mmCIF file of C-alpha atoms in Angstrom:
data_model
loop_
_atom_site.group_PDB
_atom_site.id
_atom_site.type_symbol
_atom_site.label_atom_id
_atom_site.label_comp_id
_atom_site.label_asym_id
_atom_site.label_seq_id
_atom_site.Cartn_x
_atom_site.Cartn_y
_atom_site.Cartn_z
ATOM 1 C CA MET A 1 0.155 0.082 -0.305
ATOM 2 C CA SER A 2 1.421 3.617 -0.811
ATOM 3 C CA ARG A 3 2.543 5.483 2.087
ATOM 4 C CA ILE A 4 0.922 8.663 0.764
ATOM 5 C CA GLY A 5 -1.832 7.283 -0.953
ATOM 6 C CA LYS A 6 -4.124 5.181 2.196
ATOM 7 C CA GLN A 7 -3.330 8.875 4.101
ATOM 8 C CA PRO A 8 -6.898 10.778 3.947
ATOM 9 C CA VAL A 9 -7.010 14.607 3.435
ATOM 10 C CA ALA A 10 -8.863 16.563 5.512
ATOM 11 C CA ILE A 11 -11.695 19.304 3.745
ATOM 12 C CA PRO A 12 -11.414 22.424 5.896
ATOM 13 C CA ALA A 13 -14.355 24.280 6.426
ATOM 14 C CA GLY A 14 -16.012 26.550 3.311
ATOM 15 C CA VAL A 15 -14.669 23.636 0.798
ATOM 16 C CA THR A 16 -17.003 21.016 -0.774
ATOM 17 C CA VAL A 17 -15.738 17.997 -2.094
ATOM 18 C CA THR A 18 -17.778 15.581 -4.548
ATOM 19 C CA ALA A 19 -16.556 12.353 -5.831
ATOM 20 C CA ASP A 20 -18.554 10.191 -8.273
ATOM 21 C CA GLY A 21 -15.466 7.029 -8.575
ATOM 22 C CA ASN A 22 -12.570 8.534 -10.524
ATOM 23 C CA ALA A 23 -13.421 11.900 -10.996
ATOM 24 C CA VAL A 24 -13.627 14.515 -7.963
ATOM 25 C CA THR A 25 -14.899 17.832 -8.361
ATOM 26 C CA VAL A 26 -14.047 20.710 -5.115
ATOM 27 C CA LYS A 27 -15.515 23.734 -4.611
ATOM 28 C CA GLY A 28 -14.320 26.799 -2.571
ATOM 29 C CA LYS A 29 -13.793 30.392 -1.886
ATOM 30 C CA LEU A 30 -11.831 30.483 -4.514
ATOM 31 C CA GLY A 31 -13.018 28.965 -7.094
ATOM 32 C CA GLU A 32 -14.155 25.644 -8.614
ATOM 33 C CA LEU A 33 -11.812 22.642 -9.993
ATOM 34 C CA SER A 34 -12.566 19.364 -11.357
ATOM 35 C CA ARG A 35 -10.209 16.167 -12.886
ATOM 36 C CA VAL A 36 -10.749 12.604 -13.725
ATOM 37 C CA PHE A 37 -8.672 10.068 -12.220
ATOM 38 C CA GLN A 38 -7.046 7.356 -14.080
ATOM 39 C CA LYS A 39 -9.474 4.257 -14.044
ATOM 40 C CA GLY A 40 -8.782 1.858 -10.638
ATOM 41 C CA ILE A 41 -8.125 5.152 -8.957
ATOM 42 C CA THR A 42 -11.265 5.486 -6.437
ATOM 43 C CA VAL A 43 -11.816 8.585 -4.849
ATOM 44 C CA THR A 44 -14.540 8.970 -1.664
ATOM 45 C CA VAL A 45 -15.623 11.375 0.435
ATOM 46 C CA GLU A 46 -16.143 10.176 4.196
ATOM 47 C CA ASN A 47 -15.839 12.218 7.605
ATOM 48 C CA GLY A 48 -15.050 15.373 6.068
ATOM 49 C CA GLN A 49 -11.997 13.099 4.184
ATOM 50 C CA VAL A 50 -11.212 11.622 1.150
ATOM 51 C CA LEU A 51 -10.069 8.597 1.036
ATOM 52 C CA VAL A 52 -7.791 7.638 -2.019
ATOM 53 C CA SER A 53 -7.786 4.050 -3.042
ATOM 54 C CA ARG A 54 -7.069 1.975 -5.914
ATOM 55 C CA ALA A 55 -8.306 -1.394 -7.787
ATOM 56 C CA ASP A 56 -5.317 -3.412 -7.149
ATOM 57 C CA ASP A 57 -1.567 -4.099 -6.744
ATOM 58 C CA SER A 58 -0.854 -3.646 -10.306
ATOM 59 C CA ARG A 59 2.200 -1.591 -11.282
ATOM 60 C CA MET A 60 0.631 1.104 -12.698
ATOM 61 C CA GLN A 61 -2.027 1.610 -10.216
ATOM 62 C CA LYS A 62 1.129 1.541 -7.004
ATOM 63 C CA SER A 63 2.078 4.439 -9.086
ATOM 64 C CA CYS A 64 -0.389 6.605 -9.481
ATOM 65 C CA HIS A 65 -2.176 5.702 -6.424
ATOM 66 C CA GLY A 66 -0.122 8.410 -4.452
ATOM 67 C CA LEU A 67 -0.185 11.386 -7.054
ATOM 68 C CA SER A 68 -3.883 10.995 -6.651
ATOM 69 C CA ARG A 69 -3.760 11.442 -3.166
ATOM 70 C CA THR A 70 -1.342 14.490 -4.017
ATOM 71 C CA LEU A 71 -3.241 16.173 -6.430
ATOM 72 C CA VAL A 72 -6.532 15.942 -4.613
ATOM 73 C CA LYS A 73 -5.077 17.716 -1.722
ATOM 74 C CA ASN A 74 -3.911 20.230 -4.256
ATOM 75 C CA MET A 75 -7.223 20.712 -5.696
ATOM 76 C CA ILE A 76 -8.271 21.696 -1.446
ATOM 77 C CA GLU A 77 -5.295 23.514 -0.766
ATOM 78 C CA GLY A 78 -5.951 25.571 -3.966
ATOM 79 C CA VAL A 79 -9.577 26.743 -3.904
ATOM 80 C CA ALA A 80 -8.928 27.281 -0.111
ATOM 81 C CA ASN A 81 -6.062 29.443 -0.046
ATOM 82 C CA GLY A 82 -5.188 29.894 -3.505
ATOM 83 C CA TYR A 83 -0.830 29.285 -4.599
ATOM 84 C CA LYS A 84 1.342 32.519 -5.086
ATOM 85 C CA LYS A 85 5.203 32.521 -6.353
ATOM 86 C CA ALA A 86 7.022 35.202 -6.233
ATOM 87 C CA LEU A 87 9.900 36.089 -9.147
ATOM 88 C CA SER A 88 12.555 39.196 -8.826
ATOM 89 C CA ILE A 89 14.263 40.585 -11.241
ATOM 90 C CA GLU A 90 17.995 42.022 -10.876
ATOM 91 C CA GLY A 91 20.132 43.579 -13.455
ATOM 92 C CA THR A 92 20.372 47.485 -15.166
ATOM 93 C CA GLY A 93 17.484 47.676 -17.012
ATOM 94 C CA PHE A 94 15.743 44.880 -16.434
ATOM 95 C CA LYS A 95 11.991 45.441 -14.859
ATOM 96 C CA ALA A 96 8.537 43.804 -16.258
ATOM 97 C CA VAL A 97 5.941 45.668 -16.898
ATOM 98 C CA LEU A 98 1.733 44.324 -17.136
ATOM 99 C CA GLN A 99 -0.148 45.363 -20.367
ATOM 100 C CA GLY A 100 -3.978 44.045 -19.897
ATOM 101 C CA THR A 101 -3.513 40.255 -20.514
ATOM 102 C CA LYS A 102 0.302 40.246 -21.385
ATOM 103 C CA LEU A 103 3.700 40.301 -19.668
ATOM 104 C CA SER A 104 6.344 42.750 -20.917
ATOM 105 C CA LEU A 105 9.674 41.594 -19.991
ATOM 106 C CA SER A 106 12.682 44.035 -20.814
ATOM 107 C CA LEU A 107 15.908 41.702 -19.896
ATOM 108 C CA GLY A 108 18.290 43.265 -22.303
ATOM 109 C CA PHE A 109 17.867 42.492 -25.532
ATOM 110 C CA ALA A 110 17.162 43.909 -28.568
ATOM 111 C CA SER A 111 12.606 43.968 -27.952
ATOM 112 C CA PRO A 112 11.062 43.113 -25.062
ATOM 113 C CA LYS A 113 9.987 39.386 -24.129
ATOM 114 C CA GLU A 114 5.973 39.332 -24.850
ATOM 115 C CA TYR A 115 4.584 35.866 -21.856
ATOM 116 C CA ALA A 116 1.120 35.573 -22.790
ATOM 117 C CA ILE A 117 -1.365 35.079 -19.146
ATOM 118 C CA PRO A 118 -2.860 31.830 -19.347
ATOM 119 C CA GLU A 119 -6.447 31.821 -18.206
ATOM 120 C CA GLY A 120 -6.861 30.857 -14.403
ATOM 121 C CA ILE A 121 -3.722 32.881 -13.418
ATOM 122 C CA LYS A 122 -3.524 35.939 -12.294
ATOM 123 C CA VAL A 123 -0.473 37.839 -12.544
ATOM 124 C CA THR A 124 0.525 41.452 -10.837
ATOM 125 C CA VAL A 125 3.883 43.684 -11.137
ATOM 126 C CA ASP A 126 5.068 46.008 -7.977
ATOM 127 C CA PRO A 127 5.535 49.053 -8.958
ATOM 128 C CA ASN A 128 9.261 49.440 -9.272
ATOM 129 C CA GLY A 129 8.685 46.676 -12.504
ATOM 130 C CA LEU A 130 11.418 43.971 -10.433
ATOM 131 C CA VAL A 131 8.872 41.597 -8.112
ATOM 132 C CA VAL A 132 5.778 39.435 -10.425
ATOM 133 C CA ASN A 133 3.916 37.922 -7.964
ATOM 134 C CA VAL A 134 1.743 34.649 -10.432
ATOM 135 C CA GLU A 135 -1.366 33.933 -8.267
ATOM 136 C CA GLY A 136 -3.819 31.327 -8.776
ATOM 137 C CA ILE A 137 -5.791 28.407 -7.051
ATOM 138 C CA GLU A 138 -4.206 25.384 -9.548
ATOM 139 C CA LYS A 139 -1.135 24.480 -8.652
ATOM 140 C CA GLU A 140 0.376 22.929 -11.859
ATOM 141 C CA LEU A 141 -0.610 26.018 -13.404
ATOM 142 C CA VAL A 142 1.331 28.408 -11.337
ATOM 143 C CA GLY A 143 4.213 26.909 -11.327
ATOM 144 C CA GLU A 144 4.489 26.189 -14.828
ATOM 145 C CA ALA A 145 3.830 30.052 -15.531
ATOM 146 C CA ALA A 146 6.187 31.201 -12.721
ATOM 147 C CA ALA A 147 8.784 28.642 -14.817
ATOM 148 C CA ARG A 148 7.813 29.955 -18.262
ATOM 149 C CA ILE A 149 8.605 33.490 -17.004
ATOM 150 C CA ARG A 150 12.130 32.701 -15.192
ATOM 151 C CA SER A 151 13.045 31.160 -18.970
ATOM 152 C CA TYR A 152 13.352 33.752 -20.412
ATOM 153 C CA TYR A 153 16.188 34.692 -18.573
ATOM 154 C CA PRO A 154 17.322 32.814 -15.887
ATOM 155 C CA ALA A 155 19.454 34.293 -13.018
ATOM 156 C CA GLU A 156 23.212 33.842 -14.454
ATOM 157 C CA PRO A 157 26.416 32.576 -11.742
ATOM 158 C CA TYR A 158 28.576 36.064 -12.700
ATOM 159 C CA LYS A 159 26.571 38.650 -11.412
ATOM 160 C CA GLY A 160 23.473 37.168 -10.443
ATOM 161 C CA LYS A 161 21.478 39.701 -13.073
ATOM 162 C CA GLY A 162 18.273 37.564 -14.596
ATOM 163 C CA ILE A 163 14.877 36.219 -13.202
ATOM 164 C CA LYS A 164 15.039 34.131 -10.163
ATOM 165 C CA TYR A 165 12.401 33.048 -7.430
ATOM 166 C CA VAL A 166 12.199 34.760 -4.398
ATOM 167 C CA GLY A 167 14.787 33.332 -2.294
ATOM 168 C CA GLU A 168 16.188 31.221 -4.427
ATOM 169 C CA GLN A 169 20.223 31.304 -4.129
ATOM 170 C CA ILE A 170 22.288 31.535 -7.233
ATOM 171 C CA ARG A 171 25.061 29.855 -6.447
ATOM 172 C CA ARG A 172 28.090 32.523 -7.504
ATOM 173 C CA LYS A 173 31.393 31.858 -9.197
ATOM 174 C CA GLN A 174 34.369 33.767 -8.962
ATOM 175 C CA GLY A 175 34.940 34.233 -12.899
ATOM 176 C CA LYS A 176 38.669 35.089 -14.692
ATOM 177 C CA THR A 177 41.629 36.550 -12.327
ATOM 178 C CA VAL A 178 44.227 37.688 -14.410
ATOM 179 C CA ALA A 179 47.811 36.757 -14.166
#
């Protein structure tokens, strides 16, 4: 039995979970999420808890058991509290500007990089244009959006300029020395 998969997920106040076999819908104060899991994975709601079980001990069922439980937990956490990632921009002349549904990043290239903000994601930029906040209820979308924005210019190890997550440690290198 999967150690993670057999643990029940507590349902906080203000969140409703409906399960129909392998389909789950979670509603909360921030929105609604639904997902259909693989055949053989069964989700049930009992006594204010969500239980995930599998039909047999095949390799595929074992591998999806813990994953399905974690996905349900992330859905509940997302509609209750939401997810947020903060990105920091460092470098001379580097900044971000929000233009409607696009994020324009000036990163020292000939033209600014444009990122189209996906549906269900809220992006905010501080007044200086040096901190970008990515928020949403779906953990996968928030993480993917933040990673794509960061991929335009990841922080480099010599001067540390580029885009990095707030709190991320960039390992610095010394650079060339003249003999």
